XYZ file of C-alpha atoms in Angstrom:
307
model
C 3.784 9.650 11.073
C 3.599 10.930 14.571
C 4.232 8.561 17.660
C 3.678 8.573 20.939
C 7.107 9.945 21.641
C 5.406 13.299 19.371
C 2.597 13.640 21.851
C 5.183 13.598 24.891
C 7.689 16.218 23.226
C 5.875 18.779 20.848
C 2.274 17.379 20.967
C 2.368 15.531 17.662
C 2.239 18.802 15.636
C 1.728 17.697 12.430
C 1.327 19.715 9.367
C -0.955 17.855 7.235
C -2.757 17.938 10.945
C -2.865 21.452 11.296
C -4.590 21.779 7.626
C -6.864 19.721 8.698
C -5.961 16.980 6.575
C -8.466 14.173 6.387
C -11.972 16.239 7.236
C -15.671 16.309 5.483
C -15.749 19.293 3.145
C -17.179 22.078 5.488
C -19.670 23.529 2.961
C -21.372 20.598 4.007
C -23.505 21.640 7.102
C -20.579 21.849 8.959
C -22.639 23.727 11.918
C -25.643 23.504 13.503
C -27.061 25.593 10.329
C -25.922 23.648 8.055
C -24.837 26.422 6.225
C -21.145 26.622 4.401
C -19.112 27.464 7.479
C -16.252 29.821 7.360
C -15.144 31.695 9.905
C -18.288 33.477 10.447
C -20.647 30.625 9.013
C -21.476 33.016 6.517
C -20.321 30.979 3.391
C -17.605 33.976 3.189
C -14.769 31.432 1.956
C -12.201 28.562 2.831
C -12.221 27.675 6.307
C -9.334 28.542 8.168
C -6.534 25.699 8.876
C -8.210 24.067 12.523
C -6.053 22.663 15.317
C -7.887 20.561 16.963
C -11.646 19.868 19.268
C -10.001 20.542 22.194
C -8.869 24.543 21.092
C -11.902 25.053 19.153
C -12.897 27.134 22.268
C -16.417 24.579 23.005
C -16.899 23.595 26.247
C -15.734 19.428 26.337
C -19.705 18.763 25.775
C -22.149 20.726 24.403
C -25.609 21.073 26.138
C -28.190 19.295 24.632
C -30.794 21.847 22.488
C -34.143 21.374 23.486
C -34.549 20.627 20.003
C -32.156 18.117 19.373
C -32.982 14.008 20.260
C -33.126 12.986 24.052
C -30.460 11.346 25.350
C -27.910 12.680 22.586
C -24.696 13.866 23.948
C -20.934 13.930 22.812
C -20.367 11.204 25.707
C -23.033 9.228 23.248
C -21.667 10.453 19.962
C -18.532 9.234 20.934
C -18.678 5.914 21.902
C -20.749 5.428 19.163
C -18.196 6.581 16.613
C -15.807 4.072 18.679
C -17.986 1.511 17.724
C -18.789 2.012 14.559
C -14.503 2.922 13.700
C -14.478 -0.933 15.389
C -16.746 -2.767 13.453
C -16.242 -1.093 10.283
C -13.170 0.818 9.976
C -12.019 4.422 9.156
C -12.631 4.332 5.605
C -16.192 3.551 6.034
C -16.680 6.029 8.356
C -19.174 9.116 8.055
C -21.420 11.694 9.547
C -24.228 10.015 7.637
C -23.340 6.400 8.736
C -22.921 7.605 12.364
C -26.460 9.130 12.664
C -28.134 6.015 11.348
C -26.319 3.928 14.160
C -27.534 6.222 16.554
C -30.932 6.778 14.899
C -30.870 10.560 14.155
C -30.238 12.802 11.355
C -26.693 13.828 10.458
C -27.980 17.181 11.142
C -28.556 16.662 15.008
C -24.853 15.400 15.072
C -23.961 19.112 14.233
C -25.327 20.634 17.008
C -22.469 18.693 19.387
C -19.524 18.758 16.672
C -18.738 20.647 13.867
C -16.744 18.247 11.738
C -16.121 14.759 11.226
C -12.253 15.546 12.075
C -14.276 16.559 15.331
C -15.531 13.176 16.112
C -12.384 11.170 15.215
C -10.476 13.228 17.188
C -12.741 12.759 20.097
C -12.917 9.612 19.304
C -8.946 9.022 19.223
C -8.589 10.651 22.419
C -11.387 8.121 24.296
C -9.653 4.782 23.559
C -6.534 6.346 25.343
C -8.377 5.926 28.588
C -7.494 2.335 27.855
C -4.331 2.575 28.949
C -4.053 1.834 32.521
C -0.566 3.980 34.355
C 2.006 2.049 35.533
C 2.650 1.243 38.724
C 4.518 3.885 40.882
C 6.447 2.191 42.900
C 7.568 0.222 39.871
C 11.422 0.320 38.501
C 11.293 2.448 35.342
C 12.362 -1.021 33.231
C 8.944 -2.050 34.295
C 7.222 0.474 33.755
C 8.669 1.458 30.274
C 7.272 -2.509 29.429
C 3.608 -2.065 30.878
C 3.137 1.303 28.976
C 4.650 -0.058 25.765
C 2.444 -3.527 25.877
C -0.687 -0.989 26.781
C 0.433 0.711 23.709
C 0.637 -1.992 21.361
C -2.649 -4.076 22.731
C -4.160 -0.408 21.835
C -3.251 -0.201 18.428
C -4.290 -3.997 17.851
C -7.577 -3.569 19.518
C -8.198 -0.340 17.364
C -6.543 -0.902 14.232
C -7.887 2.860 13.030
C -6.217 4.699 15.420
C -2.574 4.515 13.637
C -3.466 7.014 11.060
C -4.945 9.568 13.399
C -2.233 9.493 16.090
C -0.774 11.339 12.897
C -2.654 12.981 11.614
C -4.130 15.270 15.096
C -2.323 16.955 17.725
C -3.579 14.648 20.683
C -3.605 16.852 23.452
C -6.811 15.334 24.634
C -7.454 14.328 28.541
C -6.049 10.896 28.157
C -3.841 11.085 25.553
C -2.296 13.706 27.626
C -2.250 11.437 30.516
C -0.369 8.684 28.218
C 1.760 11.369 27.557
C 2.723 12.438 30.764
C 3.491 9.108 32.093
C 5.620 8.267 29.500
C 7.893 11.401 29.883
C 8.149 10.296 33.602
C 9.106 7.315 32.473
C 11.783 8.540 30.201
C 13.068 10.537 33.316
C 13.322 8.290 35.439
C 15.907 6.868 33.204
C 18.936 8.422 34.347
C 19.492 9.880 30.897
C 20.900 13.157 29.993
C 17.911 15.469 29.072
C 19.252 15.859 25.331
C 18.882 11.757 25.222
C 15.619 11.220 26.200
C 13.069 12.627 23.111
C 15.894 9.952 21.193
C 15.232 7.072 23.926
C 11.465 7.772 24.034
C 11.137 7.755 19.601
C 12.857 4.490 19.313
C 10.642 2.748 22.161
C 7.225 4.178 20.944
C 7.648 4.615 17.196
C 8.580 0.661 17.549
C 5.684 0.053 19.333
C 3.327 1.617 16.925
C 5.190 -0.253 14.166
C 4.982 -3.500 15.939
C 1.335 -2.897 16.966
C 0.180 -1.301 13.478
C 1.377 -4.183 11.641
C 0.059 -6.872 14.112
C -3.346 -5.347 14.224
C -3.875 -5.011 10.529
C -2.840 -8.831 9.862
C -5.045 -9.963 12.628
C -8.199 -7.936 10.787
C -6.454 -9.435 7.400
C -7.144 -13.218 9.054
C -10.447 -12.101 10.909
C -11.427 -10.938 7.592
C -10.748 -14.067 6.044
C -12.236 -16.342 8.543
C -9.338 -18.291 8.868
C -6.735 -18.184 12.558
C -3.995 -16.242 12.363
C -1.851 -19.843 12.233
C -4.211 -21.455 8.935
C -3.677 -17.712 7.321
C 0.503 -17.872 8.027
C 0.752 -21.555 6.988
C -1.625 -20.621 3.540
C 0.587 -18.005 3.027
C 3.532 -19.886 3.097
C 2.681 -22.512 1.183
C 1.799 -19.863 -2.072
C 5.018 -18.042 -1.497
C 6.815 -21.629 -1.335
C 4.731 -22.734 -4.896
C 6.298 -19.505 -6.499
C 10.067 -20.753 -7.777
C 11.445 -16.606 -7.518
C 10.528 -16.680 -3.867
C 11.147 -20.165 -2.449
C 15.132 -19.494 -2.759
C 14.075 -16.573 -0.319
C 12.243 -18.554 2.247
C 14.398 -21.229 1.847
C 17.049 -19.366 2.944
C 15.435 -18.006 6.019
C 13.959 -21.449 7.332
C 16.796 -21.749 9.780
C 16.623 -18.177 11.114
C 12.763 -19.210 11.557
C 12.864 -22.272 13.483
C 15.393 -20.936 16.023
C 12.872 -18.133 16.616
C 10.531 -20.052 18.284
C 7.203 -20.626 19.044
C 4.291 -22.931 18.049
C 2.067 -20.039 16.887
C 2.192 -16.551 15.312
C 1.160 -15.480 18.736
C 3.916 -17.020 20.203
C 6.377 -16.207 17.553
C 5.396 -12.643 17.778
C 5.515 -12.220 21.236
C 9.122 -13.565 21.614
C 10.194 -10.835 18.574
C 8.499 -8.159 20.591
C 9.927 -8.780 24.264
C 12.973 -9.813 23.327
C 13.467 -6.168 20.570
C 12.422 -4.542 24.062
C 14.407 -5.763 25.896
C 17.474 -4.585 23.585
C 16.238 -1.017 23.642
C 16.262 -1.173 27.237
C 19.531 -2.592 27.082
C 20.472 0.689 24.979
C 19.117 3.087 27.541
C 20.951 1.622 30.360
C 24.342 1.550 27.821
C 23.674 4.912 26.772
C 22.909 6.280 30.751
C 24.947 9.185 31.904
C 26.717 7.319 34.969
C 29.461 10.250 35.609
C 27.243 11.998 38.771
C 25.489 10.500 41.465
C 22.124 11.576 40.770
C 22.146 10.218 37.583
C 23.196 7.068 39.031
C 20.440 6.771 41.506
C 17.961 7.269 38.855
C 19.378 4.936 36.465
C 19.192 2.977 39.121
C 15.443 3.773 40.173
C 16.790 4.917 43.668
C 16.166 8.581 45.106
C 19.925 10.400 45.177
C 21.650 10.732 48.485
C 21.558 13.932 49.937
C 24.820 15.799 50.867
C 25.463 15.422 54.831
């Protein structure tokens, strides 16, 4: 699985990614044609391993054809596909279900992408605007915490994006963006350069652990129709009725109440600041303190210049 700490070092090259891993068969009208697409759309066999919509040489949107619907657009197509990735999820997902949300034919879709890999991707990239940037004048401790809370209300929001941060190269606009201000982040650190892909994995591969798992229990209770709190306590109370796993919870009931918190919310929160916090902690532990610049930085301060 690729993180965000991926995107910021080698652009989440992944090789199940690069084979394209995950896409509608492209004999499928896989062009405006709908003809079986190879590399010359001539049906002349297996289409080549693809990178990704942003180096498939297309202009970011496609004219519409005068014979194509009014008003259809990859701005359109895309927040659509957001949408519909929302309410229904990525399994569920399709060129076919997509058109009939939008009221076209799977065929017009074609004309503005030439995949389904195509529209996820594009689709992956847009929720990134999401994430506001950190303030600049901030101390990097700060801003580490505002990008990694952006980051994990992301993947709780949009519970489908943790298997395509994996699974494409995310070099979009805004994923690049993310990108780029979390590697200033990491800089502003104070750490050597040979530290910093190591401080910026454990941060963000966290995060998208933390925010993975939180978002697919909150769609488990949603899906239910019970709170997260009724769900935890119902839970609880089956593990508790099982005699092989009340010895385990049993044992843990201490370790829970000092935890804290009324809620799951609560509880959660407190686990997620406070595991943080210690990584922080293990930045500033690990800084290089030996030269003055790399003081200065650690310190968030500009280095004094030589008199």
């Amino acid at each position: 699985m690729v993180s965000a700490s991926d995107r910021a070092t080698n652009s989440g090259n992944d090789p199940e990614a690069a084979a394209g891993k995950g896409s509608e068969p492209t004999g499928k009208g896989s062009g405006p044609t709908g003809k079986d697409s190879g590399p010359t759309g001539k049906g002349s066999g297996p289409t080549p391993a693809r990178t990704s919509v942003w180096l498939d040489g297309q202009p970011p949107s496609r004219g519409r054809r005068t014979d194509s619907p009014a008003g259809l657009d990859r701005n359109r197509i895309t927040e659509a596909s957001v949408r519909l990735l929302d309410a229904e999820g990525l399994a569920k997902f399709s060129m076919r279900r997509l058109a009939a949300e939008l009221d076209v034919t799977a065929m017009s879709l074609y004309w503005y992408v030439d995949t389904k890999d195509d529209l996820l991707e594009l689709a992956l990239d847009s929720v990134y605007a999401e994430i506001a940037p950190p303030r600049e004048d901030a101390d990097w401790r700060d801003r580490l915490r505002e990008l990694a809370r952006s980051y994990r209300e992301l993947l709780v929001r949009h519970i489908w994006i943790s298997p395509l941060a994996g699974t494409f190269l995310n070099i979009g606009p805004n994923s690049v963006l993310f990108s780029s201000a979390v590697m200033d982040v990491i800089r502003a650190t104070g750490l050597p350069l040979e530290r910093q892909t190591g401080a910026l994995a454990a941060v963000f591969q966290f995060v998208y652990g933390f925010g993975t798992v939180e978002g697919h229990f909150k769609a488990r209770c949603d899906a239910t129709g019970l709170t997260q709190d009724a769900y935890h306590r119902h839970a609880m109370g089956t593990i508790r009725a099982q005699p092989h796993l009340r010895a385990i919870v049993e044992s843990s009931d201490d370790l829970m109440a000092a935890r804290g918190g009324d809620t799951v919310e609560e509880m959660r929160e407190r686990d997620f600041v406070f595991a943080l916090d210690l990584l922080i902690a293990g930045i500033e532990a690990k800084c290089d303190r030996t030269g003055p610049a790399a003081t200065a930085a650690h310190r968030g301060q500009q280095p004094q210049q030589p008199q």
